[in-house]
Amino acid sequence: MAVNSSVEAPLPVGEVSRLIGGWIDRLGAVWVEGQITQLSRRPGAGVVFMTLRDPSYDISVGVTCYRQVFDAVADVVSEGARVVVHAKPEWYAPRGQLSLRAAEIRPVGMGELLARLERLKKTLAGEGLFAPERKKPLPFLPQLIGLVCGRASAAERDVLENARHRWPAVRFEVRNVAVQGVHAVPQVVQAVKDLDALDEVDVIIVARGGGSVEDLLPFSDEQLVRAVASCRTPVVSAIGHEPDNPLLDFVADLRASTPTDAAKKVVPDVGEELERVQSLRNRARRCAEAFVDREERGLMHALSRPCMQDPHRMVEEREQHVEALLARSRRTLAHCLDRADSELTHTHARVVALSPAATLRRGYAVLQKADGHVVRAPDEVAADEELRARVAEGEFTVRATGPARTGRVDA
């Protein structure tokens, strides 16, 4: 609950410590799980002191218990063991220190650990952290490899030696960390985050040699699994041997059975690549030679054709064809002109024969009235009417005399 205080009326340290102690006393006894990191059993002392640490976070709390409470599990509990403690939180007011007074200690059995790991695995899988579509492909030839492993460990030696044997120019950024015990998880998580933050690191290998299930527990920690899942750099898990399957194997982008296998999967073999390059060069050479041979055969076949052996032959054949067409067209045109000329001559003769001028030349005359009307009948002419007579060589005027039917024309 809130406590009334101000700058003018501050609470003494002792009062604050007393209030904290009162709040903690109301918490009551709780079951706490953790890993024993320090254990002090002084000969003759009736109280055993230990430190209980959360392996996933950098948080520890002191635990005290009576000797008879610890002696009940002394044969199966030691430093590094996971335990479940039934304890009551206590506040030591003079020092302002929190501790747990344990009334019962139970070691966490292997079956229980495996069951918890299985439940955690299902939870993380349900969140999609193990989904295949989340996994990132590894680069073909990484220039800089981040390596997280134990200091001077066999895993480090296997990865470095095998990788450099396969590709001597490969470079490593090594982070030596604790790979078991209470400090393993925070150190491995921090190393992975540091390497992931380096832009020049192309892939990260987390490697550890074989060990018991308890030794490999840090690599099944939820905090580490989530840290690897959030990496933008591809991560390779190389923990233990083939039968070992920590949760890191499921979230990593690639799982290697051993550290040596990780080096083989991450770094290509220079000898194999040279052989592959030589094989591709030979294949390319064979393809080029086959293409040239095929084109040469096609060229020889084309050159063997008559038109290529005697190029003018086709032109001469076309010339003869053109000359024949030209002669034919000339004959056709001459025939058309002759026929048109004959038709024109006949038409001209008919026109001349029917021409009024020809009639006039035979001695006939055309009579026209003053208005130009041609006289066709005697009754069209009145007595003494003056008419114009047209003949072949000109015209002159005449006058009609006498009756109309037997009219007579006087010049």
Short mmCIF file of C-alpha atoms in Angstrom, two decimals:
data_model
loop_
_atom_site.label_atom_id
_atom_site.label_comp_id
_atom_site.label_asym_id
_atom_site.label_seq_id
_atom_site.Cartn_x
_atom_site.Cartn_y
_atom_site.Cartn_z
CA MET A 1 0.00 0.00 0.00
CA ALA A 2 1.08 3.59 -0.50
CA VAL A 3 2.81 5.41 2.36
CA ASN A 4 2.37 9.11 2.96
CA SER A 5 5.66 10.99 2.77
CA SER A 6 7.01 14.27 1.46
CA VAL A 7 10.15 16.35 1.32
CA GLU A 8 9.17 18.04 4.55
CA ALA A 9 8.22 14.74 6.23
CA PRO A 10 10.49 11.99 4.84
CA LEU A 11 10.50 8.44 6.19
CA PRO A 12 13.56 7.21 8.05
CA VAL A 13 15.50 4.35 6.47
CA GLY A 14 14.60 2.10 9.34
CA GLU A 15 10.91 2.80 8.86
CA VAL A 16 11.13 2.05 5.11
CA SER A 17 13.00 -1.18 5.84
CA ARG A 18 10.40 -2.11 8.44
CA LEU A 19 7.55 -1.46 5.99
CA ILE A 20 9.23 -3.56 3.30
CA GLY A 21 9.65 -6.35 5.81
CA GLY A 22 5.97 -6.16 6.67
CA TRP A 23 4.96 -6.37 3.00
CA ILE A 24 7.24 -9.37 2.44
CA ASP A 25 5.92 -11.15 5.53
CA ARG A 26 2.43 -10.96 4.08
CA LEU A 27 3.61 -12.78 0.93
CA GLY A 28 3.69 -16.12 2.71
CA ALA A 29 5.55 -19.29 1.69
CA VAL A 30 6.11 -19.93 -2.03
CA TRP A 31 7.56 -22.65 -4.24
CA VAL A 32 10.64 -21.37 -6.10
CA GLU A 33 12.64 -23.05 -8.87
CA GLY A 34 16.25 -22.21 -9.66
CA GLN A 35 19.80 -23.43 -9.95
CA ILE A 36 22.19 -23.62 -7.00
CA THR A 37 25.26 -21.50 -7.76
CA GLN A 38 26.89 -21.25 -4.32
CA LEU A 39 26.65 -23.71 -1.47
CA SER A 40 28.14 -23.20 2.00
CA ARG A 41 28.05 -25.99 4.56
CA ARG A 42 30.27 -25.02 7.48
CA PRO A 43 31.20 -27.93 9.72
CA GLY A 44 29.24 -27.82 12.92
CA ALA A 45 26.95 -25.02 11.74
CA GLY A 46 23.23 -25.60 12.05
CA VAL A 47 22.36 -23.45 9.00
CA VAL A 48 23.26 -24.02 5.35
CA PHE A 49 23.67 -21.04 3.02
CA MET A 50 23.18 -21.19 -0.72
CA THR A 51 22.42 -18.92 -3.70
CA LEU A 52 19.52 -19.75 -5.98
CA ARG A 53 19.80 -18.31 -9.48
CA ASP A 54 17.40 -18.04 -12.40
CA PRO A 55 19.37 -19.56 -15.35
CA SER A 56 17.39 -17.54 -17.87
CA TYR A 57 17.98 -14.14 -16.27
CA ASP A 58 20.77 -12.61 -14.25
CA ILE A 59 18.81 -12.71 -10.99
CA SER A 60 19.89 -14.47 -7.79
CA VAL A 61 18.55 -14.66 -4.26
CA GLY A 62 20.08 -16.04 -1.08
CA VAL A 63 18.58 -19.09 0.59
CA THR A 64 19.07 -20.38 4.13
CA CYS A 65 17.80 -23.58 5.64
CA TYR A 66 18.40 -25.72 8.66
CA ARG A 67 20.99 -28.40 8.29
CA GLN A 68 18.48 -31.22 8.66
CA VAL A 69 16.45 -29.77 5.73
CA PHE A 70 19.49 -29.85 3.46
CA ASP A 71 20.81 -33.19 4.72
CA ALA A 72 17.64 -34.83 3.38
CA VAL A 73 18.80 -34.09 -0.19
CA ALA A 74 22.55 -33.67 0.32
CA ASP A 75 23.33 -36.84 -1.64
CA VAL A 76 21.61 -35.64 -4.85
CA VAL A 77 22.00 -31.86 -4.64
CA SER A 78 25.21 -29.93 -5.31
CA GLU A 79 26.30 -26.72 -6.98
CA GLY A 80 24.77 -26.43 -10.46
CA ALA A 81 21.78 -28.60 -9.61
CA ARG A 82 18.25 -27.48 -10.33
CA VAL A 83 15.95 -27.57 -7.33
CA VAL A 84 12.48 -26.55 -6.27
CA VAL A 85 12.42 -24.91 -2.84
CA HIS A 86 9.46 -24.35 -0.55
CA ALA A 87 10.50 -21.20 1.29
CA LYS A 88 9.23 -18.10 3.00
CA PRO A 89 10.67 -14.74 1.90
CA GLU A 90 12.42 -12.91 4.74
CA TRP A 91 13.65 -9.36 4.98
CA TYR A 92 16.73 -8.61 7.07
CA ALA A 93 15.98 -5.04 8.07
CA PRO A 94 19.46 -3.97 9.36
CA ARG A 95 21.05 -4.69 5.98
CA GLY A 96 18.01 -4.28 3.75
CA GLN A 97 18.56 -7.77 2.33
CA LEU A 98 16.02 -10.24 0.93
CA SER A 99 16.47 -13.97 1.46
CA LEU A 100 14.45 -17.16 1.44
CA ARG A 101 14.07 -19.43 4.45
CA ALA A 102 13.71 -22.92 2.95
CA ALA A 103 11.54 -25.48 4.71
CA GLU A 104 11.82 -28.13 1.98
CA ILE A 105 14.16 -28.77 -0.96
CA ARG A 106 13.30 -31.04 -3.86
CA PRO A 107 15.70 -31.82 -6.69
CA VAL A 108 14.25 -31.47 -10.19
CA GLY A 109 14.32 -34.93 -11.75
CA MET A 110 15.34 -35.68 -15.31
CA GLY A 111 11.86 -36.79 -16.27
CA GLU A 112 10.39 -33.55 -15.00
CA LEU A 113 13.02 -31.53 -16.87
CA LEU A 114 12.28 -33.35 -20.11
CA ALA A 115 8.55 -32.85 -19.62
CA ARG A 116 9.06 -29.12 -19.12
CA LEU A 117 11.23 -28.94 -22.21
CA GLU A 118 8.53 -30.73 -24.20
CA ARG A 119 5.90 -28.26 -23.00
CA LEU A 120 8.18 -25.34 -23.86
CA LYS A 121 8.84 -26.87 -27.28
CA LYS A 122 5.10 -27.10 -28.02
CA THR A 123 4.57 -23.52 -26.85
CA LEU A 124 7.34 -22.12 -29.04
CA ALA A 125 6.24 -24.24 -32.01
CA GLY A 126 2.71 -22.90 -31.57
CA GLU A 127 4.12 -19.37 -31.88
CA GLY A 128 5.67 -20.33 -35.22
CA LEU A 129 9.31 -19.99 -34.12
CA PHE A 130 10.17 -23.40 -35.62
CA ALA A 131 8.31 -22.88 -38.91
CA PRO A 132 10.38 -23.79 -42.02
CA GLU A 133 9.35 -20.60 -43.85
CA ARG A 134 11.10 -18.52 -41.16
CA LYS A 135 14.47 -20.13 -41.81
CA LYS A 136 16.97 -18.04 -43.76
CA PRO A 137 19.26 -19.53 -46.42
CA LEU A 138 22.99 -19.65 -45.73
CA PRO A 139 25.37 -17.70 -48.00
CA PHE A 140 27.30 -19.79 -50.51
CA LEU A 141 30.69 -18.41 -49.44
CA PRO A 142 30.63 -16.50 -46.14
CA GLN A 143 33.45 -13.98 -45.81
CA LEU A 144 33.23 -13.68 -42.01
CA ILE A 145 31.75 -16.35 -39.72
CA GLY A 146 30.70 -15.64 -36.16
CA LEU A 147 31.51 -18.50 -33.78
CA VAL A 148 30.07 -18.85 -30.27
CA CYS A 149 31.79 -21.63 -28.30
CA GLY A 150 33.67 -22.48 -25.14
CA ARG A 151 37.18 -21.19 -24.63
CA ALA A 152 39.88 -23.55 -25.99
CA SER A 153 37.20 -26.18 -26.51
CA ALA A 154 37.25 -29.13 -28.89
CA ALA A 155 34.22 -27.63 -30.64
CA GLU A 156 36.13 -24.44 -31.43
CA ARG A 157 39.13 -26.41 -32.70
CA ASP A 158 36.94 -28.66 -34.89
CA VAL A 159 35.10 -25.75 -36.50
CA LEU A 160 38.21 -23.63 -37.14
CA GLU A 161 40.42 -26.44 -38.44
CA ASN A 162 37.81 -28.01 -40.70
CA ALA A 163 36.61 -24.69 -42.08
CA ARG A 164 40.13 -23.45 -42.88
CA HIS A 165 41.04 -26.79 -44.38
CA ARG A 166 38.06 -26.53 -46.72
CA TRP A 167 38.51 -22.84 -47.54
CA PRO A 168 41.78 -21.30 -46.25
CA ALA A 169 40.66 -17.69 -46.83
CA VAL A 170 37.68 -17.89 -44.48
CA ARG A 171 37.72 -15.56 -41.46
CA PHE A 172 36.16 -16.00 -38.01
CA GLU A 173 34.87 -13.67 -35.31
CA VAL A 174 35.05 -15.87 -32.19
CA ARG A 175 33.16 -15.24 -28.96
CA ASN A 176 34.29 -17.51 -26.11
CA VAL A 177 31.55 -18.05 -23.55
CA ALA A 178 30.50 -20.46 -20.85
CA VAL A 179 28.65 -23.34 -22.50
CA GLN A 180 27.29 -24.91 -19.30
CA GLY A 181 26.44 -23.79 -15.83
CA VAL A 182 24.61 -20.77 -14.54
CA HIS A 183 26.42 -18.22 -16.71
CA ALA A 184 25.95 -20.06 -20.00
CA VAL A 185 22.59 -18.64 -21.08
CA PRO A 186 23.27 -14.90 -20.59
CA GLN A 187 26.75 -15.16 -22.11
CA VAL A 188 25.60 -17.12 -25.17
CA VAL A 189 22.63 -14.78 -25.68
CA GLN A 190 24.86 -11.71 -25.47
CA ALA A 191 27.44 -13.22 -27.83
CA VAL A 192 24.75 -14.03 -30.42
CA LYS A 193 23.32 -10.51 -30.19
CA ASP A 194 26.80 -8.94 -30.53
CA LEU A 195 27.61 -10.98 -33.64
CA ASP A 196 24.19 -10.33 -35.16
CA ALA A 197 24.81 -6.59 -34.78
CA LEU A 198 27.97 -6.80 -36.93
CA ASP A 199 27.06 -6.17 -40.58
CA GLU A 200 30.14 -7.98 -41.87
CA VAL A 201 29.21 -11.29 -40.15
CA ASP A 202 27.49 -13.50 -42.76
CA VAL A 203 26.53 -16.48 -40.58
CA ILE A 204 26.70 -17.41 -36.88
CA ILE A 205 27.65 -20.86 -35.55
CA VAL A 206 26.75 -21.81 -31.98
CA ALA A 207 28.89 -24.85 -31.16
CA ARG A 208 29.40 -27.13 -28.18
CA GLY A 209 30.75 -30.63 -27.78
CA GLY A 210 28.83 -33.55 -26.35
CA GLY A 211 27.59 -33.76 -22.79
CA SER A 212 24.79 -34.93 -20.57
CA VAL A 213 21.25 -33.65 -20.82
CA GLU A 214 21.91 -31.34 -17.86
CA ASP A 215 25.01 -29.94 -19.56
CA LEU A 216 23.04 -29.10 -22.70
CA LEU A 217 20.09 -27.51 -20.89
CA PRO A 218 21.30 -23.90 -21.53
CA PHE A 219 20.77 -24.48 -25.25
CA SER A 220 17.10 -25.29 -24.63
CA ASP A 221 16.53 -22.10 -22.66
CA GLU A 222 13.57 -20.01 -23.81
CA GLN A 223 15.55 -16.75 -23.67
CA LEU A 224 18.23 -18.15 -25.99
CA VAL A 225 15.66 -19.61 -28.38
CA ARG A 226 13.87 -16.27 -28.70
CA ALA A 227 17.15 -14.41 -29.16
CA VAL A 228 18.12 -16.69 -32.05
CA ALA A 229 14.64 -16.39 -33.58
CA SER A 230 15.00 -12.60 -33.69
CA CYS A 231 18.41 -12.67 -35.42
CA ARG A 232 18.64 -11.21 -38.92
CA THR A 233 21.84 -13.23 -39.55
CA PRO A 234 21.48 -16.97 -40.34
CA VAL A 235 22.29 -19.11 -37.30
CA VAL A 236 23.67 -22.67 -37.35
CA SER A 237 23.21 -24.92 -34.32
CA ALA A 238 26.04 -27.41 -33.69
CA ILE A 239 25.35 -28.70 -30.19
CA GLY A 240 26.51 -32.08 -28.96
CA HIS A 241 26.32 -35.14 -31.16
CA GLU A 242 23.77 -36.61 -33.55
CA PRO A 243 21.28 -37.88 -30.89
CA ASP A 244 21.27 -34.54 -29.00
CA ASN A 245 18.37 -32.25 -29.90
CA PRO A 246 18.23 -29.08 -27.78
CA LEU A 247 15.55 -26.55 -28.67
CA LEU A 248 18.22 -24.42 -30.35
CA ASP A 249 18.29 -27.01 -33.17
CA PHE A 250 14.64 -26.33 -34.00
CA VAL A 251 14.83 -22.54 -34.11
CA ALA A 252 18.20 -22.33 -35.90
CA ASP A 253 18.24 -21.81 -39.66
CA LEU A 254 20.37 -24.94 -40.05
CA ARG A 255 21.04 -27.84 -37.70
CA ALA A 256 24.43 -29.56 -37.79
CA SER A 257 24.95 -32.89 -36.07
CA THR A 258 28.40 -31.92 -34.76
CA PRO A 259 30.71 -28.88 -34.84
CA THR A 260 32.70 -30.59 -37.60
CA ASP A 261 29.51 -31.05 -39.60
CA ALA A 262 28.73 -27.36 -39.11
CA ALA A 263 32.06 -26.37 -40.67
CA LYS A 264 31.37 -28.64 -43.65
CA LYS A 265 27.86 -27.25 -44.17
CA VAL A 266 28.79 -23.58 -43.81
CA VAL A 267 32.07 -23.44 -45.74
CA PRO A 268 32.39 -24.92 -49.26
CA ASP A 269 35.35 -27.18 -50.05
CA VAL A 270 37.85 -25.38 -52.26
CA GLY A 271 38.93 -28.64 -53.91
CA GLU A 272 35.36 -29.63 -54.72
CA GLU A 273 34.62 -26.15 -56.04
CA LEU A 274 37.72 -26.22 -58.26
CA GLU A 275 36.64 -29.60 -59.62
CA ARG A 276 33.13 -28.23 -60.20
CA VAL A 277 34.54 -25.18 -61.98
CA GLN A 278 36.78 -27.40 -64.14
CA SER A 279 33.83 -29.66 -64.91
CA LEU A 280 31.73 -26.65 -65.91
CA ARG A 281 34.56 -25.32 -68.08
CA ASN A 282 34.88 -28.67 -69.82
CA ARG A 283 31.14 -28.79 -70.32
CA ALA A 284 31.12 -25.26 -71.71
CA ARG A 285 34.00 -26.13 -74.04
CA ARG A 286 32.18 -29.23 -75.31
CA CYS A 287 29.00 -27.20 -75.86
CA ALA A 288 30.96 -24.51 -77.76
CA GLU A 289 32.77 -27.09 -79.89
CA ALA A 290 29.52 -28.89 -80.66
CA PHE A 291 27.92 -25.58 -81.64
CA VAL A 292 30.85 -24.67 -83.92
CA ASP A 293 30.80 -28.15 -85.52
CA ARG A 294 27.06 -27.92 -86.12
CA GLU A 295 27.38 -24.48 -87.67
CA GLU A 296 30.29 -25.63 -89.85
CA ARG A 297 28.22 -28.53 -91.15
CA GLY A 298 25.36 -26.17 -91.85
CA LEU A 299 27.71 -23.79 -93.66
CA MET A 300 29.20 -26.60 -95.78
CA HIS A 301 25.71 -27.79 -96.65
CA ALA A 302 24.75 -24.26 -97.67
CA LEU A 303 27.92 -23.85 -99.75
CA SER A 304 27.27 -27.13 -101.54
CA ARG A 305 23.98 -25.87 -102.99
CA PRO A 306 24.00 -24.99 -106.74
CA CYS A 307 23.09 -21.37 -106.07
CA MET A 308 26.21 -20.95 -103.97
CA GLN A 309 28.51 -22.79 -106.41
CA ASP A 310 27.23 -20.71 -109.41
CA PRO A 311 25.73 -17.53 -107.92
CA HIS A 312 25.05 -15.98 -111.38
CA ARG A 313 22.93 -18.92 -112.44
CA MET A 314 19.93 -17.80 -110.50
CA VAL A 315 20.32 -14.25 -111.82
CA GLU A 316 20.59 -15.51 -115.39
CA GLU A 317 17.50 -17.67 -114.94
CA ARG A 318 15.65 -14.68 -113.60
CA GLU A 319 16.95 -12.57 -116.49
CA GLN A 320 15.63 -15.04 -119.07
CA HIS A 321 12.29 -15.12 -117.28
CA VAL A 322 12.14 -11.31 -117.24
CA GLU A 323 13.05 -11.14 -120.96
CA ALA A 324 10.33 -13.68 -121.79
CA LEU A 325 7.80 -11.67 -119.82
CA LEU A 326 8.98 -8.46 -121.49
CA ALA A 327 8.64 -9.99 -124.99
CA ARG A 328 5.23 -11.36 -124.12
CA SER A 329 4.11 -7.99 -122.82
CA ARG A 330 5.38 -6.29 -125.97
CA ARG A 331 3.53 -8.75 -128.18
CA THR A 332 0.39 -8.32 -126.16
CA LEU A 333 0.69 -4.52 -126.29
CA ALA A 334 1.35 -4.56 -130.08
CA HIS A 335 -1.68 -6.79 -130.60
CA CYS A 336 -3.79 -4.47 -128.48
CA LEU A 337 -2.55 -1.42 -130.41
CA ASP A 338 -3.17 -3.10 -133.79
CA ARG A 339 -6.67 -4.05 -132.81
CA ALA A 340 -7.34 -0.58 -131.45
CA ASP A 341 -5.94 0.97 -134.66
CA SER A 342 -8.19 -1.25 -136.80
CA GLU A 343 -11.20 -0.38 -134.73
CA LEU A 344 -10.31 3.29 -134.90
CA THR A 345 -9.96 3.12 -138.70
CA HIS A 346 -13.32 1.46 -139.08
CA THR A 347 -14.94 3.90 -136.71
CA HIS A 348 -13.37 6.82 -138.56
CA ALA A 349 -14.70 5.47 -141.88
CA ARG A 350 -18.17 5.14 -140.42
CA VAL A 351 -17.99 8.61 -138.92
CA VAL A 352 -16.82 10.06 -142.24
CA ALA A 353 -19.54 8.23 -144.13
CA LEU A 354 -22.18 9.56 -141.78
CA SER A 355 -20.74 13.07 -141.56
CA PRO A 356 -23.02 15.94 -142.87
CA ALA A 357 -19.98 17.41 -144.61
CA ALA A 358 -19.63 14.29 -146.73
CA THR A 359 -23.27 14.53 -147.69
CA LEU A 360 -22.78 18.13 -148.68
CA ARG A 361 -19.78 17.22 -150.82
CA ARG A 362 -22.01 14.91 -152.81
CA GLY A 363 -24.04 17.97 -153.93
CA TYR A 364 -26.62 18.29 -151.19
CA ALA A 365 -27.44 21.54 -149.34
CA VAL A 366 -28.88 22.33 -145.93
CA LEU A 367 -31.53 25.04 -145.64
CA GLN A 368 -31.82 26.98 -142.44
CA LYS A 369 -34.20 29.66 -141.38
CA ALA A 370 -33.05 32.91 -139.92
CA ASP A 371 -33.19 31.42 -136.39
CA GLY A 372 -30.96 28.54 -137.48
CA HIS A 373 -33.75 25.98 -137.64
CA VAL A 374 -33.12 23.37 -140.36
CA VAL A 375 -35.88 23.04 -142.92
CA ARG A 376 -37.08 19.47 -143.20
CA ALA A 377 -40.48 19.88 -144.89
CA PRO A 378 -41.91 22.31 -147.52
CA ASP A 379 -44.70 23.43 -145.23
CA GLU A 380 -42.13 24.81 -142.84
CA VAL A 381 -41.26 27.55 -145.40
CA ALA A 382 -43.48 30.57 -146.13
CA ALA A 383 -43.69 32.34 -149.50
CA ASP A 384 -40.93 34.86 -150.10
CA GLU A 385 -39.17 33.70 -146.91
CA GLU A 386 -35.47 34.21 -147.03
CA LEU A 387 -33.42 31.11 -146.20
CA ARG A 388 -29.72 30.34 -145.78
CA ALA A 389 -28.36 27.45 -147.83
CA ARG A 390 -25.23 25.65 -146.68
CA VAL A 391 -23.17 23.64 -149.20
CA ALA A 392 -19.82 21.86 -149.05
CA GLU A 393 -17.77 24.95 -149.87
CA GLY A 394 -19.84 27.62 -148.01
CA GLU A 395 -23.29 29.14 -147.76
CA PHE A 396 -25.53 31.65 -149.55
CA THR A 397 -29.06 33.14 -149.25
CA VAL A 398 -32.14 31.99 -151.17
CA ARG A 399 -35.74 33.07 -151.28
CA ALA A 400 -38.81 30.79 -151.52
CA THR A 401 -41.35 31.59 -154.29
CA GLY A 402 -44.59 30.00 -155.35
CA PRO A 403 -46.80 27.62 -153.37
CA ALA A 404 -45.34 25.84 -150.47
CA ARG A 405 -45.75 22.26 -151.81
CA THR A 406 -44.07 23.01 -155.09
CA GLY A 407 -42.08 25.84 -153.85
CA ARG A 408 -39.17 26.94 -155.86
CA VAL A 409 -36.06 28.47 -154.55
CA ASP A 410 -34.36 31.37 -156.33
CA ALA A 411 -30.87 32.26 -155.61
#
